[in-house]
XYZ file of C-alpha atoms in Angstrom:
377
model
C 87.581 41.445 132.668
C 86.493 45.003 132.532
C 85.479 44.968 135.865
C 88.500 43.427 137.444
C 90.340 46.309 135.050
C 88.467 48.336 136.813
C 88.396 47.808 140.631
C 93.010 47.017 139.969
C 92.400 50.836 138.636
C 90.989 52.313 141.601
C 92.568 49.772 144.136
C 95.903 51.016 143.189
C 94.521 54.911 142.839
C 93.260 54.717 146.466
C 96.313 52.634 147.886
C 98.960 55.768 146.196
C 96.938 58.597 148.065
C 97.544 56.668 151.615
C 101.236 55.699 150.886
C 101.310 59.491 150.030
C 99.560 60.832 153.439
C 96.054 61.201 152.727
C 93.993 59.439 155.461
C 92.020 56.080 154.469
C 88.764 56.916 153.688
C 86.083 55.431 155.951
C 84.590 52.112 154.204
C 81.453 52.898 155.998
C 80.489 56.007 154.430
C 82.791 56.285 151.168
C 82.258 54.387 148.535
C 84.514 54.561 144.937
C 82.661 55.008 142.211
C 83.684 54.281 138.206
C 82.281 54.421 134.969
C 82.734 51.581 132.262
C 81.935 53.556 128.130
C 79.935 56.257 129.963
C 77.319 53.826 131.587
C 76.198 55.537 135.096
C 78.761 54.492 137.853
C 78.295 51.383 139.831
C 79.705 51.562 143.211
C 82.850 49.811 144.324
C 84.055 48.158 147.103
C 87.020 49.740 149.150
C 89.900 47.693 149.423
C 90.436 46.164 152.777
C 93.419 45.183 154.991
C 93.041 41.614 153.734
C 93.655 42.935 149.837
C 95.988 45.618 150.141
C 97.093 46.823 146.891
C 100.310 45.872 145.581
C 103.534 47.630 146.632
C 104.810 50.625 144.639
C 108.614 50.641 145.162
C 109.565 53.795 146.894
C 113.105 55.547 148.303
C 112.046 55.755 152.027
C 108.883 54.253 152.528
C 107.737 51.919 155.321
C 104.986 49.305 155.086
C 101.990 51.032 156.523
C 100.192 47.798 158.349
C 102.030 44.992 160.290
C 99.744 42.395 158.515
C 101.326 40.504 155.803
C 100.155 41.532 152.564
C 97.715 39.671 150.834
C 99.011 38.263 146.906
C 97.438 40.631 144.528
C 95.143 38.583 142.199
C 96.661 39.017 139.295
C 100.108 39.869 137.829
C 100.051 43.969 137.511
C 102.355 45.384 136.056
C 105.214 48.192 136.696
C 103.145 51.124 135.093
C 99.697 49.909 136.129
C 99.618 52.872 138.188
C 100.135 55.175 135.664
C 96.722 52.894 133.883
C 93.892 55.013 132.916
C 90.488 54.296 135.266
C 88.458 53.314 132.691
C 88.573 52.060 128.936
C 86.899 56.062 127.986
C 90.429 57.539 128.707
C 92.942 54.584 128.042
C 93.997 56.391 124.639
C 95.434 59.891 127.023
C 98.527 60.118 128.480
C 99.559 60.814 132.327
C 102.063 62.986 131.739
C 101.197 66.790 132.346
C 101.601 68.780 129.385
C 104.138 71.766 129.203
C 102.382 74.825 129.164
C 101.401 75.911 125.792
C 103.984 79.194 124.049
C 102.210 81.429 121.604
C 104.222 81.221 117.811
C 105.432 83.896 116.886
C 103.335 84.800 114.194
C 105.030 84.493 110.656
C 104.471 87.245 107.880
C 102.767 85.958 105.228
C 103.342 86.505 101.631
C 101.084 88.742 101.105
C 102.770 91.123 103.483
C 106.467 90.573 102.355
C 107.979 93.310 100.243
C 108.152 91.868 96.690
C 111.235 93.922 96.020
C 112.863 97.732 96.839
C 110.838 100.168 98.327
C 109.082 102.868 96.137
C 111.168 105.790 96.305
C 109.922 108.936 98.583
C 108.851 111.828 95.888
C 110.637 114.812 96.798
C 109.066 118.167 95.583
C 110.729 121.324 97.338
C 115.039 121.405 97.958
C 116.680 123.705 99.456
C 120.390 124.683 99.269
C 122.011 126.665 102.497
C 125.796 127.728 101.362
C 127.355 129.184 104.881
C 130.890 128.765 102.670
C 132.754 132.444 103.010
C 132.756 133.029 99.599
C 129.702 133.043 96.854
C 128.185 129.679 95.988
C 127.833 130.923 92.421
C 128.083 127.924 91.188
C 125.374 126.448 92.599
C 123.147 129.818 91.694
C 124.005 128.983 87.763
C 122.031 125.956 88.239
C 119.282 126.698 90.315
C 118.475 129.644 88.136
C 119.039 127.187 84.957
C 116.579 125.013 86.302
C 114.130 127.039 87.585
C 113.348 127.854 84.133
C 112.206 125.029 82.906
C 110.938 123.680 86.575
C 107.956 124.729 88.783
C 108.756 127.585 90.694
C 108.299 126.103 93.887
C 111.204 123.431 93.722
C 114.433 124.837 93.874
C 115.495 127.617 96.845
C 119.246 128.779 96.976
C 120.564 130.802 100.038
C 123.845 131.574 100.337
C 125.459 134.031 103.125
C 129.240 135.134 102.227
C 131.543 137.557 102.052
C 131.068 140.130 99.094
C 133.681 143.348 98.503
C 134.091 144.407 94.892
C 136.839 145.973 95.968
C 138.619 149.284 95.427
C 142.101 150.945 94.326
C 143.922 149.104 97.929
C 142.084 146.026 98.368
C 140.982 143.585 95.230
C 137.707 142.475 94.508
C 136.976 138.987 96.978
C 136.746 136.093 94.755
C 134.432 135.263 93.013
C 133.280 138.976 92.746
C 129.228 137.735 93.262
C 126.071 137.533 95.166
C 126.000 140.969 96.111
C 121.819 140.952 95.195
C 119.016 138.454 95.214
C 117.226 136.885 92.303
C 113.928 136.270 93.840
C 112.466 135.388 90.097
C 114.901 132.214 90.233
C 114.071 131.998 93.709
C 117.969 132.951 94.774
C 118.614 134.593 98.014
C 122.380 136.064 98.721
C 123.205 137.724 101.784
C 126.564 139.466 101.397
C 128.312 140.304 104.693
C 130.904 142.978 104.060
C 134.460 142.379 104.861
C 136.396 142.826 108.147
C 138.635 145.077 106.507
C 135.543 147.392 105.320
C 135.159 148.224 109.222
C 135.959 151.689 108.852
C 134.069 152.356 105.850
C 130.654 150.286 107.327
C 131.427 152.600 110.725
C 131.182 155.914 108.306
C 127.795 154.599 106.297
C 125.916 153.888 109.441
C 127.013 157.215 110.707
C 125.332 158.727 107.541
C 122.265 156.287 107.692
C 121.766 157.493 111.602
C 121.903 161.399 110.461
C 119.797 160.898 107.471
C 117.135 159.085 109.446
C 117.722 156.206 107.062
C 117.292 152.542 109.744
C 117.403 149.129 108.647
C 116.169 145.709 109.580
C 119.506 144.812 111.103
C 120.112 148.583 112.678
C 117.791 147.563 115.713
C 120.404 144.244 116.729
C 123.278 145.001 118.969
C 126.396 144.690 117.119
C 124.536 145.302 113.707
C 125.991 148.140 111.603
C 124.030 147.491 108.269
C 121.279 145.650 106.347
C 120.344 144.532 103.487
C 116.564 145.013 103.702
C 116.432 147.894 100.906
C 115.124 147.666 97.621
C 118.221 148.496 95.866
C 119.603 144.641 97.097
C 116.859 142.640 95.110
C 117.292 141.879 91.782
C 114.921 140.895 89.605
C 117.624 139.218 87.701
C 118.199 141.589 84.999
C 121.510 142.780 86.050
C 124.977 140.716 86.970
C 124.310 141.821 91.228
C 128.222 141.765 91.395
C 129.411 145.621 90.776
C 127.272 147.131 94.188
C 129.359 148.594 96.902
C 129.878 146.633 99.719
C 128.423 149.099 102.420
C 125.549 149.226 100.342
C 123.876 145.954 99.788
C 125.899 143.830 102.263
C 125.671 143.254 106.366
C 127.859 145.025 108.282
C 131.329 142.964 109.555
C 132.083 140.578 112.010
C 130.607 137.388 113.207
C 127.716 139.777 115.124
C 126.573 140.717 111.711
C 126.932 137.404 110.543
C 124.603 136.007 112.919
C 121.748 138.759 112.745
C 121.762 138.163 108.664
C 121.413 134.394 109.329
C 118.579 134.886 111.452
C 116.895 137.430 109.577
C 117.859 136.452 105.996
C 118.101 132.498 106.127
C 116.461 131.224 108.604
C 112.947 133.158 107.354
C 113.106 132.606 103.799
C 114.352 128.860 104.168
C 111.404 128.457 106.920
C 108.784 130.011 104.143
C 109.769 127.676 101.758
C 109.246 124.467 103.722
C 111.739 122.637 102.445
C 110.697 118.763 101.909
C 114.849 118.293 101.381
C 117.754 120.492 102.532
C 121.169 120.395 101.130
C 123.686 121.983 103.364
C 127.118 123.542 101.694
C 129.575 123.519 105.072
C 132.220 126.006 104.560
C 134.353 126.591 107.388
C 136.851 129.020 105.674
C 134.588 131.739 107.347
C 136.261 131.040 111.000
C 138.424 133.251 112.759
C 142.503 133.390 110.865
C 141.727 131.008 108.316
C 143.326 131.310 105.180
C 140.296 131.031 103.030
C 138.302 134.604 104.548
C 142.207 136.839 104.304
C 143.828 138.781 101.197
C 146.386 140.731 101.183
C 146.184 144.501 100.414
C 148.711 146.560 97.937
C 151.385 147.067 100.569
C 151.142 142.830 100.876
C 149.893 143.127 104.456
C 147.237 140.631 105.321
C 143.922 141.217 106.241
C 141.515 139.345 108.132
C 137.654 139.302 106.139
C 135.306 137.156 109.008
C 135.974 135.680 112.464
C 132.993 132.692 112.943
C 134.255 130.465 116.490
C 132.786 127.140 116.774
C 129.971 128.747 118.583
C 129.090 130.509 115.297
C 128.574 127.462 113.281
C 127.163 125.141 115.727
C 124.265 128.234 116.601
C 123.819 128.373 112.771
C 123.591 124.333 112.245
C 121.389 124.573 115.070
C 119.364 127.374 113.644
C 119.071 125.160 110.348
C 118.154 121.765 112.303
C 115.366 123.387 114.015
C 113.365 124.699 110.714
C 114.214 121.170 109.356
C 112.270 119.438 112.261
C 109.513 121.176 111.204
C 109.674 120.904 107.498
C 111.534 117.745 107.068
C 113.067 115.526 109.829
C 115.551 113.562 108.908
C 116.138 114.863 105.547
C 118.882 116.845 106.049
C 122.518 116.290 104.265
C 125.552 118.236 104.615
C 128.657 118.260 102.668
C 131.822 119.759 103.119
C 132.987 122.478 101.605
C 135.760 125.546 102.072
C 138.003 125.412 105.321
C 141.509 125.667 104.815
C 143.295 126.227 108.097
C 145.607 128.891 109.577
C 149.225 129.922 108.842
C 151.182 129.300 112.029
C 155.149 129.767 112.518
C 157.014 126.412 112.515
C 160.622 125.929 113.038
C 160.485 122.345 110.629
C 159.235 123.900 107.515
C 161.951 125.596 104.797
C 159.727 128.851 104.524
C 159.529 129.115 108.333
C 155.353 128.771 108.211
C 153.240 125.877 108.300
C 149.468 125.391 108.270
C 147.743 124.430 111.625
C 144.006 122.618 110.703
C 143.629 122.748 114.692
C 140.716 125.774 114.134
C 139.306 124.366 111.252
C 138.600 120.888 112.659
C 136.860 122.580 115.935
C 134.632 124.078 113.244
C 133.719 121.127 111.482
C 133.175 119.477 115.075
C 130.935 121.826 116.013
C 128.865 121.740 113.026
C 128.688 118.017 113.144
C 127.657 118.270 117.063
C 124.671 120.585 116.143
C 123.664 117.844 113.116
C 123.739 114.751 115.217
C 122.013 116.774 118.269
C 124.965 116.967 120.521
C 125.091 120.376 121.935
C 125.864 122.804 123.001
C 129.760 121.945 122.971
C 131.007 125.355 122.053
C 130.827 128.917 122.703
């Protein structure tokens, strides 16, 4: 029985690869060979015209000799062909195998995160105020804290307006920051008023006779510093009855720029910041409400005139010592920014308040943050 298994086996094996157009081997010098449990292989006859093996139904196919075909021995049956050669491999299937896919390799357990993250330990924050007026506020409580706190935790650095005023124009609200407290780690850099043009004019006329030059002297546009002794406090006195032309940058958005990169951008750099904390005021920009007063006769004066360029070279100034200290770890939140007074026919008084300016501000300080630039000039 095995052997007749057998020689069916490689009858019908041999009688596929002619149907399929491989020549018939030459009986006289080929010879099929099989092996029965892994004995050595016996040799087996070829099949001969007289025993053809039994006809495979196919689509198009033609008999291949004219002789009448010989009835096969025994019964075979439909998927004989597909029959393994020998008892060894009858357990394996004909059917190729899909290639194999690599799994995609699960995380384990082990490797999950049990719960929440640990929470990132934050040792040094600074706080950049660019609001027009003092961030005194926010100076109570870093110099509270830094009492009872390492001193290298808390920085505060805030660039404003500062005029304690004089018999025609009132003190600028709230009166403060005119003077560092480097003790508590506080750095103020008052910028004198617009309307103090004519009196920061006549000091740096006296500073250029006496010899007297500052840090800021050597910038175009720059009429005064604040890199004298007299302007840091050691946080014995108030730092909010100095005059302006003493202690505070000269006017104008020029001045404003060569204190931010003087003042701010070194100290905040030196302090590395591991978080900063940005207080956006846009009341500083050109007409807005929040930077004018009006003087005893009720006329209205102008005290800074920041663009969108202003604030988007400042952000831009404050992103760039971030990347160093700490990407990604910068948060801004909004602060002054009020608009500008513009005539309008629909309101009762006759004015109205256009946020137009203000909201190119905020744009371009949101355009610096998110890496956008430069959109404004």
């Amino acid at each position: 029985c095995v052997f007749n298994s057998v020689m069916v086996g490689a009858t019908h094996a041999l009688g596929a690869r002619v149907r399929g157009g491989t020549k018939r081997p030459n009986a006289k010098h080929t010879h099929a060979h099989a092996t029965v449990g892994g004995a050595q292989p016996f040799p087996v006859a070829p099949p001969t015209a007289a025993r053809a093996p039994p006809a495979v139904p196919q689509p198009s196919a033609a008999p291949t000799s004219t002789a009448a075909p010989a009835a096969p021995a025994a019964p075979v049956a439909q998927d004989a062909q597909a029959a393994p050669a020998a008892p060894a491999t009858a357990g394996k299937s004909m059917v190729r195998p899909l290639p194999s896919v690599p799994a995609m390799p699960l995380a384990s357990k082990s490797s999950a995160p049990s719960g929440p993250s640990p929470p990132v330990s934050i040792e040094r924050v600074a706080v950049v105020d660019f609001d027009v007026h003092h961030g005194d506020g926010s100076e109570e409580i870093v110099r509270t804290l830094s009492r009872t706190l390492p001193p290298h935790r808390l920085l505060l650095i805030s660039i404003h307006l500062f005029d304690p005023g004089d018999a025609h124009v009132s003190a600028f609200y709230p009166n403060s920051g005119g003077s560092d407290f480097m003790l508590d780690n506080v750095v103020n850099v008052p910028i004198a008023p617009i309307w103090r043009r004519s009196t920061a004019a006549k000091d740096k006329h006296a500073r250029s006779n006496s010899g007297t030059s500052s840090g800021a002297a050597s910038i175009p546009g720059v009429i005064s510093g604040v890199n004298e002794g007299s302007g840091i406090s050691t946080g014995a006195n108030s730092g909010a009855a100095a005059p302006a032309s003493r202690h505070a940058w000269g006017p104008g958005r020029l001045e404003w720029r060569a204190a931010f990169g003087q003042r701010v951008v070194p100290a905040l750099r030196a302090f590395s910041p591991e978080l900063m904390l940005v207080s956006s005021g846009f009341d500083g920009g050109a007409t807005d409400i929040g930077n004018s007063k009006l003087d005893a006769s009720g006329k209205c004066l102008q005290g800074l005139d920041l663009t969108p360029g202003d604030f988007e070279w400042a952000t831009g100034q404050l992103m760039a010592v971030a990347a160093r200290c700490c990407p990604g770890r910068v948060v801004s939140v909004l602060e002054g920014g009020y608009g500008t007074w513009e005539f309008s026919k629909k309101s009762e008084t006759g004015w109205d308040i256009s946020r137009e300016t203000l909201s190119e501000n905020a744009a371009a300080h949101m355009s610096a943050l998110a890496g956008i630039g430069p959109r404004a000039s």
